[in-house]
mmCIF file with all atom_site columns, C-alpha atoms in Angstrom:
data_model
loop_
_atom_site.group_PDB
_atom_site.id
_atom_site.type_symbol
_atom_site.label_atom_id
_atom_site.label_alt_id
_atom_site.label_comp_id
_atom_site.label_asym_id
_atom_site.label_entity_id
_atom_site.label_seq_id
_atom_site.pdbx_PDB_ins_code
_atom_site.Cartn_x
_atom_site.Cartn_y
_atom_site.Cartn_z
_atom_site.occupancy
_atom_site.B_iso_or_equiv
_atom_site.pdbx_formal_charge
_atom_site.auth_seq_id
_atom_site.auth_comp_id
_atom_site.auth_asym_id
_atom_site.auth_atom_id
_atom_site.pdbx_PDB_model_num
ATOM 1   C CA . MET A 1 1   ? 29.670 124.967 -98.796 1.00 39.00 ? 49  MET A CA 1
ATOM 2   C CA . SER A 1 2   ? 32.955 125.263 -96.913 1.00 45.00 ? 50  SER A CA 1
ATOM 3   C CA . PRO A 1 3   ? 34.838 122.031 -96.226 1.00 41.00 ? 51  PRO A CA 1
ATOM 4   C CA . PRO A 1 4   ? 34.817 120.893 -92.587 1.00 46.00 ? 52  PRO A CA 1
ATOM 5   C CA . MET A 1 5   ? 37.686 122.205 -90.486 1.00 51.00 ? 53  MET A CA 1
ATOM 6   C CA . PRO A 1 6   ? 40.271 119.578 -89.490 1.00 54.00 ? 54  PRO A CA 1
ATOM 7   C CA . HIS A 1 7   ? 40.000 118.152 -85.991 1.00 61.00 ? 55  HIS A CA 1
ATOM 8   C CA . THR A 1 8   ? 42.567 119.485 -83.557 1.00 73.00 ? 56  THR A CA 1
ATOM 9   C CA . GLY A 1 9   ? 43.398 118.955 -79.918 1.00 64.00 ? 57  GLY A CA 1
ATOM 10  C CA . TYR A 1 10  ? 43.182 116.115 -77.429 1.00 65.00 ? 58  TYR A CA 1
ATOM 11  C CA . ASP A 1 11  ? 40.406 113.543 -77.512 1.00 61.00 ? 59  ASP A CA 1
ATOM 12  C CA . GLY A 1 12  ? 41.940 110.966 -75.187 1.00 57.00 ? 60  GLY A CA 1
ATOM 13  C CA . LEU A 1 13  ? 40.084 111.869 -71.997 1.00 57.00 ? 61  LEU A CA 1
ATOM 14  C CA . ASN A 1 14  ? 38.043 109.133 -70.334 1.00 60.00 ? 62  ASN A CA 1
ATOM 15  C CA . GLU A 1 15  ? 34.292 109.164 -70.852 1.00 60.00 ? 63  GLU A CA 1
ATOM 16  C CA . THR A 1 16  ? 33.815 109.187 -67.079 1.00 58.00 ? 64  THR A CA 1
ATOM 17  C CA . SER A 1 17  ? 36.163 109.142 -64.110 1.00 61.00 ? 65  SER A CA 1
ATOM 18  C CA . ASP A 1 18  ? 36.311 109.018 -60.344 1.00 64.00 ? 66  ASP A CA 1
ATOM 19  C CA . ALA A 1 19  ? 37.782 112.429 -59.652 1.00 64.00 ? 67  ALA A CA 1
ATOM 20  C CA . GLN A 1 20  ? 38.733 111.448 -56.107 1.00 70.00 ? 68  GLN A CA 1
ATOM 21  C CA . GLN A 1 21  ? 41.156 108.827 -57.455 1.00 81.00 ? 69  GLN A CA 1
ATOM 22  C CA . TRP A 1 22  ? 43.071 111.544 -59.312 1.00 78.00 ? 70  TRP A CA 1
ATOM 23  C CA . GLY A 1 23  ? 44.791 112.618 -56.128 1.00 87.00 ? 71  GLY A CA 1
ATOM 24  C CA . ASP A 1 24  ? 46.295 109.159 -55.533 1.00 91.00 ? 72  ASP A CA 1
ATOM 25  C CA . ILE A 1 25  ? 47.560 108.408 -59.055 1.00 91.00 ? 73  ILE A CA 1
ATOM 26  C CA . HIS A 1 26  ? 51.351 108.601 -59.321 1.00 94.00 ? 74  HIS A CA 1
ATOM 27  C CA . GLU A 1 27  ? 52.715 111.282 -61.596 1.00 95.00 ? 75  GLU A CA 1
ATOM 28  C CA . ASP A 1 28  ? 54.973 110.609 -64.580 1.00 94.00 ? 76  ASP A CA 1
ATOM 29  C CA . PHE A 1 29  ? 57.331 113.572 -64.397 1.00 94.00 ? 77  PHE A CA 1
ATOM 30  C CA . ASN A 1 30  ? 60.618 114.020 -66.247 1.00 93.00 ? 78  ASN A CA 1
ATOM 31  C CA . GLY A 1 31  ? 61.172 117.762 -65.926 1.00 88.00 ? 79  GLY A CA 1
ATOM 32  C CA . GLU A 1 32  ? 59.973 118.453 -69.470 1.00 93.00 ? 80  GLU A CA 1
ATOM 33  C CA . ARG A 1 33  ? 56.421 117.182 -69.173 1.00 96.00 ? 81  ARG A CA 1
ATOM 34  C CA . LEU A 1 34  ? 53.915 115.955 -66.614 1.00 95.00 ? 82  LEU A CA 1
ATOM 35  C CA . ASP A 1 35  ? 51.573 113.042 -67.312 1.00 93.00 ? 83  ASP A CA 1
ATOM 36  C CA . ILE A 1 36  ? 49.021 111.594 -64.894 1.00 92.00 ? 84  ILE A CA 1
ATOM 37  C CA . ASP A 1 37  ? 47.052 108.413 -65.567 1.00 89.00 ? 85  ASP A CA 1
ATOM 38  C CA . GLY A 1 38  ? 48.455 108.400 -69.104 1.00 89.00 ? 86  GLY A CA 1
ATOM 39  C CA . HIS A 1 39  ? 47.138 111.892 -69.893 1.00 88.00 ? 87  HIS A CA 1
ATOM 40  C CA . PRO A 1 40  ? 49.342 114.864 -70.867 1.00 89.00 ? 88  PRO A CA 1
ATOM 41  C CA . VAL A 1 41  ? 48.829 117.458 -68.122 1.00 91.00 ? 89  VAL A CA 1
ATOM 42  C CA . MET A 1 42  ? 51.531 120.037 -68.834 1.00 95.00 ? 90  MET A CA 1
ATOM 43  C CA . GLN A 1 43  ? 54.670 120.516 -70.930 1.00 97.00 ? 91  GLN A CA 1
ATOM 44  C CA . LYS A 1 44  ? 57.609 122.870 -70.582 1.00 98.00 ? 92  LYS A CA 1
ATOM 45  C CA . TRP A 1 45  ? 56.927 124.740 -73.848 1.00 98.00 ? 93  TRP A CA 1
ATOM 46  C CA . GLU A 1 46  ? 54.031 126.436 -72.027 1.00 97.00 ? 94  GLU A CA 1
ATOM 47  C CA . ALA A 1 47  ? 56.448 128.476 -69.869 1.00 98.00 ? 95  ALA A CA 1
ATOM 48  C CA . PRO A 1 48  ? 56.265 131.842 -71.721 1.00 98.00 ? 96  PRO A CA 1
ATOM 49  C CA . TYR A 1 49  ? 52.471 131.610 -71.859 1.00 98.00 ? 97  TYR A CA 1
ATOM 50  C CA . MET A 1 50  ? 52.309 130.751 -68.152 1.00 98.00 ? 98  MET A CA 1
ATOM 51  C CA . HIS A 1 51  ? 54.518 133.762 -67.411 1.00 98.00 ? 99  HIS A CA 1
ATOM 52  C CA . ALA A 1 52  ? 52.047 136.004 -69.260 1.00 98.00 ? 100 ALA A CA 1
ATOM 53  C CA . LEU A 1 53  ? 49.148 134.611 -67.231 1.00 98.00 ? 101 LEU A CA 1
ATOM 54  C CA . ALA A 1 54  ? 51.125 135.092 -64.020 1.00 99.00 ? 102 ALA A CA 1
ATOM 55  C CA . GLU A 1 55  ? 51.940 138.694 -64.872 1.00 98.00 ? 103 GLU A CA 1
ATOM 56  C CA . LEU A 1 56  ? 48.240 139.411 -65.237 1.00 98.00 ? 104 LEU A CA 1
ATOM 57  C CA . ALA A 1 57  ? 47.206 137.545 -62.080 1.00 99.00 ? 105 ALA A CA 1
ATOM 58  C CA . THR A 1 58  ? 49.785 139.419 -59.987 1.00 99.00 ? 106 THR A CA 1
ATOM 59  C CA . SER A 1 59  ? 49.039 142.872 -61.391 1.00 99.00 ? 107 SER A CA 1
ATOM 60  C CA . LYS A 1 60  ? 47.149 143.858 -58.219 1.00 98.00 ? 108 LYS A CA 1
ATOM 61  C CA . GLY A 1 61  ? 49.804 142.497 -55.856 1.00 98.00 ? 109 GLY A CA 1
ATOM 62  C CA . GLY A 1 62  ? 48.463 141.304 -52.496 1.00 99.00 ? 110 GLY A CA 1
ATOM 63  C CA . ARG A 1 63  ? 47.180 137.723 -52.184 1.00 99.00 ? 111 ARG A CA 1
ATOM 64  C CA . VAL A 1 64  ? 47.316 135.604 -55.326 1.00 99.00 ? 112 VAL A CA 1
ATOM 65  C CA . LEU A 1 65  ? 45.435 132.316 -55.669 1.00 98.00 ? 113 LEU A CA 1
ATOM 66  C CA . GLU A 1 66  ? 46.747 129.755 -58.146 1.00 98.00 ? 114 GLU A CA 1
ATOM 67  C CA . LEU A 1 67  ? 44.908 126.572 -59.073 1.00 97.00 ? 115 LEU A CA 1
ATOM 68  C CA . GLY A 1 68  ? 47.088 123.682 -60.203 1.00 95.00 ? 116 GLY A CA 1
ATOM 69  C CA . PHE A 1 69  ? 50.865 123.468 -59.684 1.00 98.00 ? 117 PHE A CA 1
ATOM 70  C CA . GLY A 1 70  ? 51.809 121.153 -62.558 1.00 96.00 ? 118 GLY A CA 1
ATOM 71  C CA . LEU A 1 71  ? 55.420 121.780 -63.553 1.00 97.00 ? 119 LEU A CA 1
ATOM 72  C CA . GLY A 1 72  ? 55.559 124.921 -61.431 1.00 98.00 ? 120 GLY A CA 1
ATOM 73  C CA . LEU A 1 73  ? 55.877 127.138 -64.508 1.00 98.00 ? 121 LEU A CA 1
ATOM 74  C CA . SER A 1 74  ? 53.311 129.759 -63.565 1.00 98.00 ? 122 SER A CA 1
ATOM 75  C CA . ALA A 1 75  ? 54.131 129.444 -59.858 1.00 98.00 ? 123 ALA A CA 1
ATOM 76  C CA . SER A 1 76  ? 57.764 130.347 -60.553 1.00 98.00 ? 124 SER A CA 1
ATOM 77  C CA . ALA A 1 77  ? 56.597 133.334 -62.585 1.00 98.00 ? 125 ALA A CA 1
ATOM 78  C CA . VAL A 1 78  ? 54.186 134.497 -59.870 1.00 99.00 ? 126 VAL A CA 1
ATOM 79  C CA . GLN A 1 79  ? 57.072 134.527 -57.394 1.00 99.00 ? 127 GLN A CA 1
ATOM 80  C CA . LYS A 1 80  ? 58.954 137.066 -59.518 1.00 98.00 ? 128 LYS A CA 1
ATOM 81  C CA . HIS A 1 81  ? 56.313 139.691 -58.759 1.00 98.00 ? 129 HIS A CA 1
ATOM 82  C CA . ASP A 1 82  ? 55.720 141.809 -55.653 1.00 98.00 ? 130 ASP A CA 1
ATOM 83  C CA . ILE A 1 83  ? 53.003 139.920 -53.784 1.00 99.00 ? 131 ILE A CA 1
ATOM 84  C CA . ASP A 1 84  ? 52.140 139.304 -50.133 1.00 99.00 ? 132 ASP A CA 1
ATOM 85  C CA . GLU A 1 85  ? 50.980 135.697 -50.306 1.00 99.00 ? 133 GLU A CA 1
ATOM 86  C CA . HIS A 1 86  ? 50.784 132.971 -52.942 1.00 99.00 ? 134 HIS A CA 1
ATOM 87  C CA . ILE A 1 87  ? 48.102 130.359 -52.255 1.00 99.00 ? 135 ILE A CA 1
ATOM 88  C CA . ILE A 1 88  ? 48.402 127.261 -54.458 1.00 99.00 ? 136 ILE A CA 1
ATOM 89  C CA . ILE A 1 89  ? 45.776 124.517 -54.545 1.00 97.00 ? 137 ILE A CA 1
ATOM 90  C CA . GLU A 1 90  ? 46.847 121.132 -55.961 1.00 96.00 ? 138 GLU A CA 1
ATOM 91  C CA . ALA A 1 91  ? 44.853 117.889 -56.032 1.00 94.00 ? 139 ALA A CA 1
ATOM 92  C CA . ASN A 1 92  ? 47.483 115.270 -56.886 1.00 95.00 ? 140 ASN A CA 1
ATOM 93  C CA . LYS A 1 93  ? 49.570 114.063 -53.929 1.00 96.00 ? 141 LYS A CA 1
ATOM 94  C CA . ASP A 1 94  ? 52.769 113.498 -55.924 1.00 97.00 ? 142 ASP A CA 1
ATOM 95  C CA . VAL A 1 95  ? 52.567 116.955 -57.461 1.00 97.00 ? 143 VAL A CA 1
ATOM 96  C CA . PHE A 1 96  ? 51.750 118.381 -54.029 1.00 98.00 ? 144 PHE A CA 1
ATOM 97  C CA . LYS A 1 97  ? 55.064 117.045 -52.674 1.00 98.00 ? 145 LYS A CA 1
ATOM 98  C CA . ARG A 1 98  ? 56.906 119.052 -55.318 1.00 98.00 ? 146 ARG A CA 1
ATOM 99  C CA . LEU A 1 99  ? 54.742 122.052 -54.423 1.00 98.00 ? 147 LEU A CA 1
ATOM 100 C CA . GLN A 1 100 ? 55.782 121.747 -50.779 1.00 99.00 ? 148 GLN A CA 1
ATOM 101 C CA . ALA A 1 101 ? 59.445 121.714 -51.802 1.00 98.00 ? 149 ALA A CA 1
ATOM 102 C CA . PHE A 1 102 ? 58.822 124.765 -53.977 1.00 98.00 ? 150 PHE A CA 1
ATOM 103 C CA . ALA A 1 103 ? 57.142 126.571 -51.086 1.00 99.00 ? 151 ALA A CA 1
ATOM 104 C CA . SER A 1 104 ? 60.102 125.956 -48.798 1.00 98.00 ? 152 SER A CA 1
ATOM 105 C CA . ARG A 1 105 ? 62.465 127.917 -51.045 1.00 98.00 ? 153 ARG A CA 1
ATOM 106 C CA . ALA A 1 106 ? 60.143 130.529 -52.591 1.00 98.00 ? 154 ALA A CA 1
ATOM 107 C CA . PRO A 1 107 ? 61.039 134.201 -51.981 1.00 98.00 ? 155 PRO A CA 1
ATOM 108 C CA . HIS A 1 108 ? 57.430 135.166 -51.200 1.00 98.00 ? 156 HIS A CA 1
ATOM 109 C CA . LYS A 1 109 ? 55.121 133.371 -48.789 1.00 98.00 ? 157 LYS A CA 1
ATOM 110 C CA . VAL A 1 110 ? 53.520 130.273 -50.333 1.00 99.00 ? 158 VAL A CA 1
ATOM 111 C CA . THR A 1 111 ? 50.526 128.541 -48.748 1.00 99.00 ? 159 THR A CA 1
ATOM 112 C CA . PRO A 1 112 ? 50.126 125.047 -50.288 1.00 99.00 ? 160 PRO A CA 1
ATOM 113 C CA . MET A 1 113 ? 46.650 123.536 -50.008 1.00 98.00 ? 161 MET A CA 1
ATOM 114 C CA . LEU A 1 114 ? 45.903 119.915 -50.942 1.00 98.00 ? 162 LEU A CA 1
ATOM 115 C CA . GLY A 1 115 ? 42.551 119.170 -52.553 1.00 95.00 ? 163 GLY A CA 1
ATOM 116 C CA . PHE A 1 116 ? 40.298 119.906 -55.492 1.00 92.00 ? 164 PHE A CA 1
ATOM 117 C CA . ALA A 1 117 ? 39.884 123.507 -56.576 1.00 91.00 ? 165 ALA A CA 1
ATOM 118 C CA . CYS A 1 118 ? 36.165 123.923 -55.884 1.00 89.00 ? 166 CYS A CA 1
ATOM 119 C CA . ASP A 1 119 ? 36.339 122.106 -52.545 1.00 93.00 ? 167 ASP A CA 1
ATOM 120 C CA . VAL A 1 120 ? 39.255 124.117 -51.191 1.00 95.00 ? 168 VAL A CA 1
ATOM 121 C CA . VAL A 1 121 ? 38.207 127.531 -52.488 1.00 94.00 ? 169 VAL A CA 1
ATOM 122 C CA . ALA A 1 122 ? 34.908 127.048 -50.655 1.00 94.00 ? 170 ALA A CA 1
ATOM 123 C CA . THR A 1 123 ? 36.878 127.346 -47.400 1.00 96.00 ? 171 THR A CA 1
ATOM 124 C CA . LEU A 1 124 ? 38.350 130.763 -48.265 1.00 97.00 ? 172 LEU A CA 1
ATOM 125 C CA . PRO A 1 125 ? 36.748 134.006 -47.018 1.00 97.00 ? 173 PRO A CA 1
ATOM 126 C CA . ASP A 1 126 ? 34.726 136.357 -49.205 1.00 98.00 ? 174 ASP A CA 1
ATOM 127 C CA . ASN A 1 127 ? 36.587 139.238 -50.869 1.00 98.00 ? 175 ASN A CA 1
ATOM 128 C CA . SER A 1 128 ? 40.002 137.983 -49.738 1.00 98.00 ? 176 SER A CA 1
ATOM 129 C CA . ILE A 1 129 ? 41.971 137.446 -52.974 1.00 99.00 ? 177 ILE A CA 1
ATOM 130 C CA . ASP A 1 130 ? 43.514 140.083 -55.255 1.00 99.00 ? 178 ASP A CA 1
ATOM 131 C CA . GLY A 1 131 ? 44.317 137.882 -58.246 1.00 99.00 ? 179 GLY A CA 1
ATOM 132 C CA . ILE A 1 132 ? 43.468 134.374 -59.469 1.00 98.00 ? 180 ILE A CA 1
ATOM 133 C CA . LEU A 1 133 ? 45.177 132.131 -62.026 1.00 98.00 ? 181 LEU A CA 1
ATOM 134 C CA . TYR A 1 134 ? 43.279 128.940 -62.848 1.00 93.00 ? 182 TYR A CA 1
ATOM 135 C CA . ASP A 1 135 ? 44.988 126.109 -64.740 1.00 91.00 ? 183 ASP A CA 1
ATOM 136 C CA . THR A 1 136 ? 43.893 122.626 -63.696 1.00 83.00 ? 184 THR A CA 1
ATOM 137 C CA . TYR A 1 137 ? 43.277 119.499 -65.762 1.00 74.00 ? 185 TYR A CA 1
ATOM 138 C CA . PRO A 1 138 ? 39.871 118.046 -66.714 1.00 69.00 ? 186 PRO A CA 1
ATOM 139 C CA . HIS A 1 139 ? 39.201 114.568 -65.378 1.00 65.00 ? 187 HIS A CA 1
ATOM 140 C CA . ASP A 1 140 ? 36.902 113.394 -68.172 1.00 58.00 ? 188 ASP A CA 1
ATOM 141 C CA . LYS A 1 141 ? 35.231 114.413 -71.427 1.00 62.00 ? 189 LYS A CA 1
ATOM 142 C CA . ASP A 1 142 ? 32.144 115.773 -69.680 1.00 61.00 ? 190 ASP A CA 1
ATOM 143 C CA . GLU A 1 143 ? 34.134 118.595 -68.110 1.00 66.00 ? 191 GLU A CA 1
ATOM 144 C CA . GLN A 1 144 ? 36.779 119.104 -70.800 1.00 73.00 ? 192 GLN A CA 1
ATOM 145 C CA . HIS A 1 145 ? 35.367 122.442 -71.946 1.00 73.00 ? 193 HIS A CA 1
ATOM 146 C CA . THR A 1 146 ? 33.613 123.645 -68.800 1.00 81.00 ? 194 THR A CA 1
ATOM 147 C CA . HIS A 1 147 ? 35.512 122.690 -65.627 1.00 83.00 ? 195 HIS A CA 1
ATOM 148 C CA . GLN A 1 148 ? 37.051 126.156 -65.342 1.00 88.00 ? 196 GLN A CA 1
ATOM 149 C CA . PHE A 1 149 ? 33.620 127.790 -65.196 1.00 91.00 ? 197 PHE A CA 1
ATOM 150 C CA . LYS A 1 150 ? 32.437 125.596 -62.328 1.00 88.00 ? 198 LYS A CA 1
ATOM 151 C CA . PHE A 1 151 ? 35.413 126.891 -60.358 1.00 90.00 ? 199 PHE A CA 1
ATOM 152 C CA . ILE A 1 152 ? 35.149 130.510 -61.498 1.00 92.00 ? 200 ILE A CA 1
ATOM 153 C CA . LYS A 1 153 ? 31.546 130.697 -60.329 1.00 92.00 ? 201 LYS A CA 1
ATOM 154 C CA . GLU A 1 154 ? 32.710 129.858 -56.792 1.00 90.00 ? 202 GLU A CA 1
ATOM 155 C CA . ALA A 1 155 ? 35.919 131.893 -57.047 1.00 92.00 ? 203 ALA A CA 1
ATOM 156 C CA . TYR A 1 156 ? 34.025 135.085 -57.884 1.00 96.00 ? 204 TYR A CA 1
ATOM 157 C CA . ARG A 1 157 ? 32.968 135.179 -54.240 1.00 97.00 ? 205 ARG A CA 1
ATOM 158 C CA . VAL A 1 158 ? 36.532 135.187 -52.861 1.00 98.00 ? 206 VAL A CA 1
ATOM 159 C CA . LEU A 1 159 ? 37.849 137.766 -55.324 1.00 98.00 ? 207 LEU A CA 1
ATOM 160 C CA . LYS A 1 160 ? 38.077 141.293 -53.943 1.00 98.00 ? 208 LYS A CA 1
ATOM 161 C CA . PRO A 1 161 ? 36.137 144.050 -55.723 1.00 98.00 ? 209 PRO A CA 1
ATOM 162 C CA . GLY A 1 162 ? 38.502 145.217 -58.445 1.00 98.00 ? 210 GLY A CA 1
ATOM 163 C CA . GLY A 1 163 ? 40.405 141.927 -58.261 1.00 99.00 ? 211 GLY A CA 1
ATOM 164 C CA . ILE A 1 164 ? 41.522 140.149 -61.419 1.00 99.00 ? 212 ILE A CA 1
ATOM 165 C CA . LEU A 1 165 ? 41.060 136.595 -62.698 1.00 98.00 ? 213 LEU A CA 1
ATOM 166 C CA . THR A 1 166 ? 42.554 134.803 -65.674 1.00 98.00 ? 214 THR A CA 1
ATOM 167 C CA . TYR A 1 167 ? 42.396 131.160 -66.684 1.00 95.00 ? 215 TYR A CA 1
ATOM 168 C CA . CYS A 1 168 ? 43.870 128.576 -69.006 1.00 93.00 ? 216 CYS A CA 1
ATOM 169 C CA . ASN A 1 169 ? 42.313 125.427 -70.454 1.00 89.00 ? 217 ASN A CA 1
ATOM 170 C CA . LEU A 1 170 ? 44.547 124.327 -73.316 1.00 93.00 ? 218 LEU A CA 1
ATOM 171 C CA . THR A 1 171 ? 42.934 120.883 -73.349 1.00 86.00 ? 219 THR A CA 1
ATOM 172 C CA . SER A 1 172 ? 39.702 122.631 -74.339 1.00 90.00 ? 220 SER A CA 1
ATOM 173 C CA . ILE A 1 173 ? 41.003 125.471 -76.495 1.00 93.00 ? 221 ILE A CA 1
ATOM 174 C CA . GLY A 1 174 ? 43.202 123.057 -78.430 1.00 92.00 ? 222 GLY A CA 1
ATOM 175 C CA . VAL A 1 175 ? 39.993 121.471 -79.718 1.00 91.00 ? 223 VAL A CA 1
ATOM 176 C CA . LEU A 1 176 ? 37.816 124.588 -79.995 1.00 93.00 ? 224 LEU A CA 1
ATOM 177 C CA . LYS A 1 177 ? 40.339 126.646 -81.975 1.00 93.00 ? 225 LYS A CA 1
ATOM 178 C CA . GLY A 1 178 ? 40.049 124.063 -84.715 1.00 92.00 ? 226 GLY A CA 1
ATOM 179 C CA . GLU A 1 179 ? 36.278 124.622 -84.843 1.00 93.00 ? 227 GLU A CA 1
ATOM 180 C CA . TYR A 1 180 ? 36.178 128.432 -85.129 1.00 94.00 ? 228 TYR A CA 1
ATOM 181 C CA . ASP A 1 181 ? 37.723 130.702 -87.738 1.00 92.00 ? 229 ASP A CA 1
ATOM 182 C CA . THR A 1 182 ? 38.574 133.531 -85.352 1.00 97.00 ? 230 THR A CA 1
ATOM 183 C CA . TRP A 1 183 ? 39.421 134.017 -81.698 1.00 98.00 ? 231 TRP A CA 1
ATOM 184 C CA . GLN A 1 184 ? 36.567 136.509 -81.407 1.00 98.00 ? 232 GLN A CA 1
ATOM 185 C CA . GLU A 1 185 ? 34.015 133.938 -82.540 1.00 97.00 ? 233 GLU A CA 1
ATOM 186 C CA . LEU A 1 186 ? 35.468 131.300 -80.229 1.00 97.00 ? 234 LEU A CA 1
ATOM 187 C CA . TRP A 1 187 ? 35.321 133.710 -77.293 1.00 98.00 ? 235 TRP A CA 1
ATOM 188 C CA . GLU A 1 188 ? 31.770 134.883 -77.942 1.00 98.00 ? 236 GLU A CA 1
ATOM 189 C CA . LYS A 1 189 ? 30.371 131.394 -78.558 1.00 97.00 ? 237 LYS A CA 1
ATOM 190 C CA . THR A 1 190 ? 32.225 129.225 -76.026 1.00 96.00 ? 238 THR A CA 1
ATOM 191 C CA . GLN A 1 191 ? 33.586 131.430 -73.225 1.00 96.00 ? 239 GLN A CA 1
ATOM 192 C CA . LEU A 1 192 ? 31.660 134.682 -72.830 1.00 97.00 ? 240 LEU A CA 1
ATOM 193 C CA . PRO A 1 193 ? 28.244 133.185 -71.917 1.00 97.00 ? 241 PRO A CA 1
ATOM 194 C CA . HIS A 1 194 ? 29.843 131.092 -69.168 1.00 95.00 ? 242 HIS A CA 1
ATOM 195 C CA . VAL A 1 195 ? 31.912 133.999 -67.843 1.00 97.00 ? 243 VAL A CA 1
ATOM 196 C CA . ARG A 1 196 ? 28.773 136.115 -67.539 1.00 97.00 ? 244 ARG A CA 1
ATOM 197 C CA . SER A 1 197 ? 26.929 133.323 -65.748 1.00 96.00 ? 245 SER A CA 1
ATOM 198 C CA . CYS A 1 198 ? 29.772 133.209 -63.206 1.00 96.00 ? 246 CYS A CA 1
ATOM 199 C CA . GLY A 1 199 ? 28.989 136.770 -62.128 1.00 96.00 ? 247 GLY A CA 1
ATOM 200 C CA . PHE A 1 200 ? 31.269 138.965 -64.223 1.00 98.00 ? 248 PHE A CA 1
ATOM 201 C CA . ASP A 1 201 ? 29.521 141.915 -65.855 1.00 97.00 ? 249 ASP A CA 1
ATOM 202 C CA . ASP A 1 202 ? 30.420 143.511 -69.169 1.00 96.00 ? 250 ASP A CA 1
ATOM 203 C CA . ALA A 1 203 ? 32.327 146.316 -67.443 1.00 98.00 ? 251 ALA A CA 1
ATOM 204 C CA . GLY A 1 204 ? 34.647 143.764 -65.851 1.00 98.00 ? 252 GLY A CA 1
ATOM 205 C CA . ILE A 1 205 ? 35.042 141.542 -68.913 1.00 98.00 ? 253 ILE A CA 1
ATOM 206 C CA . LYS A 1 206 ? 37.943 143.161 -70.715 1.00 98.00 ? 254 LYS A CA 1
ATOM 207 C CA . PRO A 1 207 ? 39.154 142.358 -74.243 1.00 98.00 ? 255 PRO A CA 1
ATOM 208 C CA . PHE A 1 208 ? 40.934 139.014 -74.219 1.00 98.00 ? 256 PHE A CA 1
ATOM 209 C CA . ARG A 1 209 ? 44.570 138.829 -75.212 1.00 98.00 ? 257 ARG A CA 1
ATOM 210 C CA . ILE A 1 210 ? 46.260 136.471 -77.642 1.00 98.00 ? 258 ILE A CA 1
ATOM 211 C CA . PHE A 1 211 ? 49.741 135.180 -76.837 1.00 98.00 ? 259 PHE A CA 1
ATOM 212 C CA . PRO A 1 212 ? 52.156 133.546 -79.323 1.00 98.00 ? 260 PRO A CA 1
ATOM 213 C CA . VAL A 1 213 ? 53.168 129.982 -78.435 1.00 98.00 ? 261 VAL A CA 1
ATOM 214 C CA . THR A 1 214 ? 55.366 127.265 -79.928 1.00 98.00 ? 262 THR A CA 1
ATOM 215 C CA . PRO A 1 215 ? 54.065 123.846 -78.866 1.00 96.00 ? 263 PRO A CA 1
ATOM 216 C CA . ALA A 1 216 ? 56.465 120.903 -78.830 1.00 95.00 ? 264 ALA A CA 1
ATOM 217 C CA . GLN A 1 217 ? 56.228 118.702 -81.903 1.00 93.00 ? 265 GLN A CA 1
ATOM 218 C CA . ASP A 1 218 ? 55.021 115.780 -79.792 1.00 90.00 ? 266 ASP A CA 1
ATOM 219 C CA . CYS A 1 219 ? 52.385 117.791 -77.898 1.00 94.00 ? 267 CYS A CA 1
ATOM 220 C CA . GLU A 1 220 ? 49.133 115.836 -77.948 1.00 93.00 ? 268 GLU A CA 1
ATOM 221 C CA . TYR A 1 221 ? 46.776 118.595 -76.790 1.00 93.00 ? 269 TYR A CA 1
ATOM 222 C CA . TYR A 1 222 ? 47.781 121.808 -78.547 1.00 94.00 ? 270 TYR A CA 1
ATOM 223 C CA . GLU A 1 223 ? 48.974 122.524 -82.075 1.00 94.00 ? 271 GLU A CA 1
ATOM 224 C CA . HIS A 1 224 ? 48.116 126.197 -82.597 1.00 96.00 ? 272 HIS A CA 1
ATOM 225 C CA . ASN A 1 225 ? 50.594 129.082 -82.622 1.00 97.00 ? 273 ASN A CA 1
ATOM 226 C CA . GLU A 1 226 ? 48.529 131.330 -80.351 1.00 98.00 ? 274 GLU A CA 1
ATOM 227 C CA . ALA A 1 227 ? 46.808 130.911 -76.984 1.00 98.00 ? 275 ALA A CA 1
ATOM 228 C CA . LEU A 1 228 ? 43.990 132.733 -75.202 1.00 98.00 ? 276 LEU A CA 1
ATOM 229 C CA . ILE A 1 229 ? 44.396 134.995 -72.157 1.00 98.00 ? 277 ILE A CA 1
ATOM 230 C CA . PRO A 1 230 ? 41.056 136.022 -70.587 1.00 98.00 ? 278 PRO A CA 1
ATOM 231 C CA . VAL A 1 231 ? 41.070 139.277 -68.588 1.00 99.00 ? 279 VAL A CA 1
ATOM 232 C CA . LEU A 1 232 ? 38.299 139.461 -65.976 1.00 98.00 ? 280 LEU A CA 1
ATOM 233 C CA . TYR A 1 233 ? 37.814 142.037 -63.211 1.00 99.00 ? 281 TYR A CA 1
ATOM 234 C CA . LYS A 1 234 ? 35.278 141.838 -60.397 1.00 98.00 ? 282 LYS A CA 1
#
């Protein structure tokens, strides 16, 4: 019998939370990392990985929808590509202020939208978005591994036929990668069934990519040297 795999990842999320309060909690931001309510939301070491996600999400050009501004790592990368509009949804009011400042100096049109991902995307028209990059933070343990799929199910509607979607949930994958021997097993057991239930068919679910990362030594939520990049076409 194989010995149990060591626990990895972040287990400090609250058992339950009032998601609406998240928007009013002041951020702890020092340029290198972003913490909200004592939880590690994003750190600067993620930048190369965020750039890879942004490159994928902008590969169709047109209108790009980004969920979660954080440190602005992926947003800055999105702006380096030839796009028509960059819609960014952010729930936290402090972070949103930094997003507004970012929008004022961005080379391509940025449309900041304040609110929670599922609530705001519900106001967008069908078949109106060319690319989506989802990277928000779970509010409690109940949604740690699944919050992205709740959004993706709604976002499928706004994605144009042939449009592309990718997502990141390091707070989840940081735990799950410690439970599975291979990325393929992790994908097939914990991601693929949800992706299919969101509306993507096998023709649109392309082989995932693996990206090398170097987490900071004090990173609480990720300690692996690779990260997952899903590739989903409508």
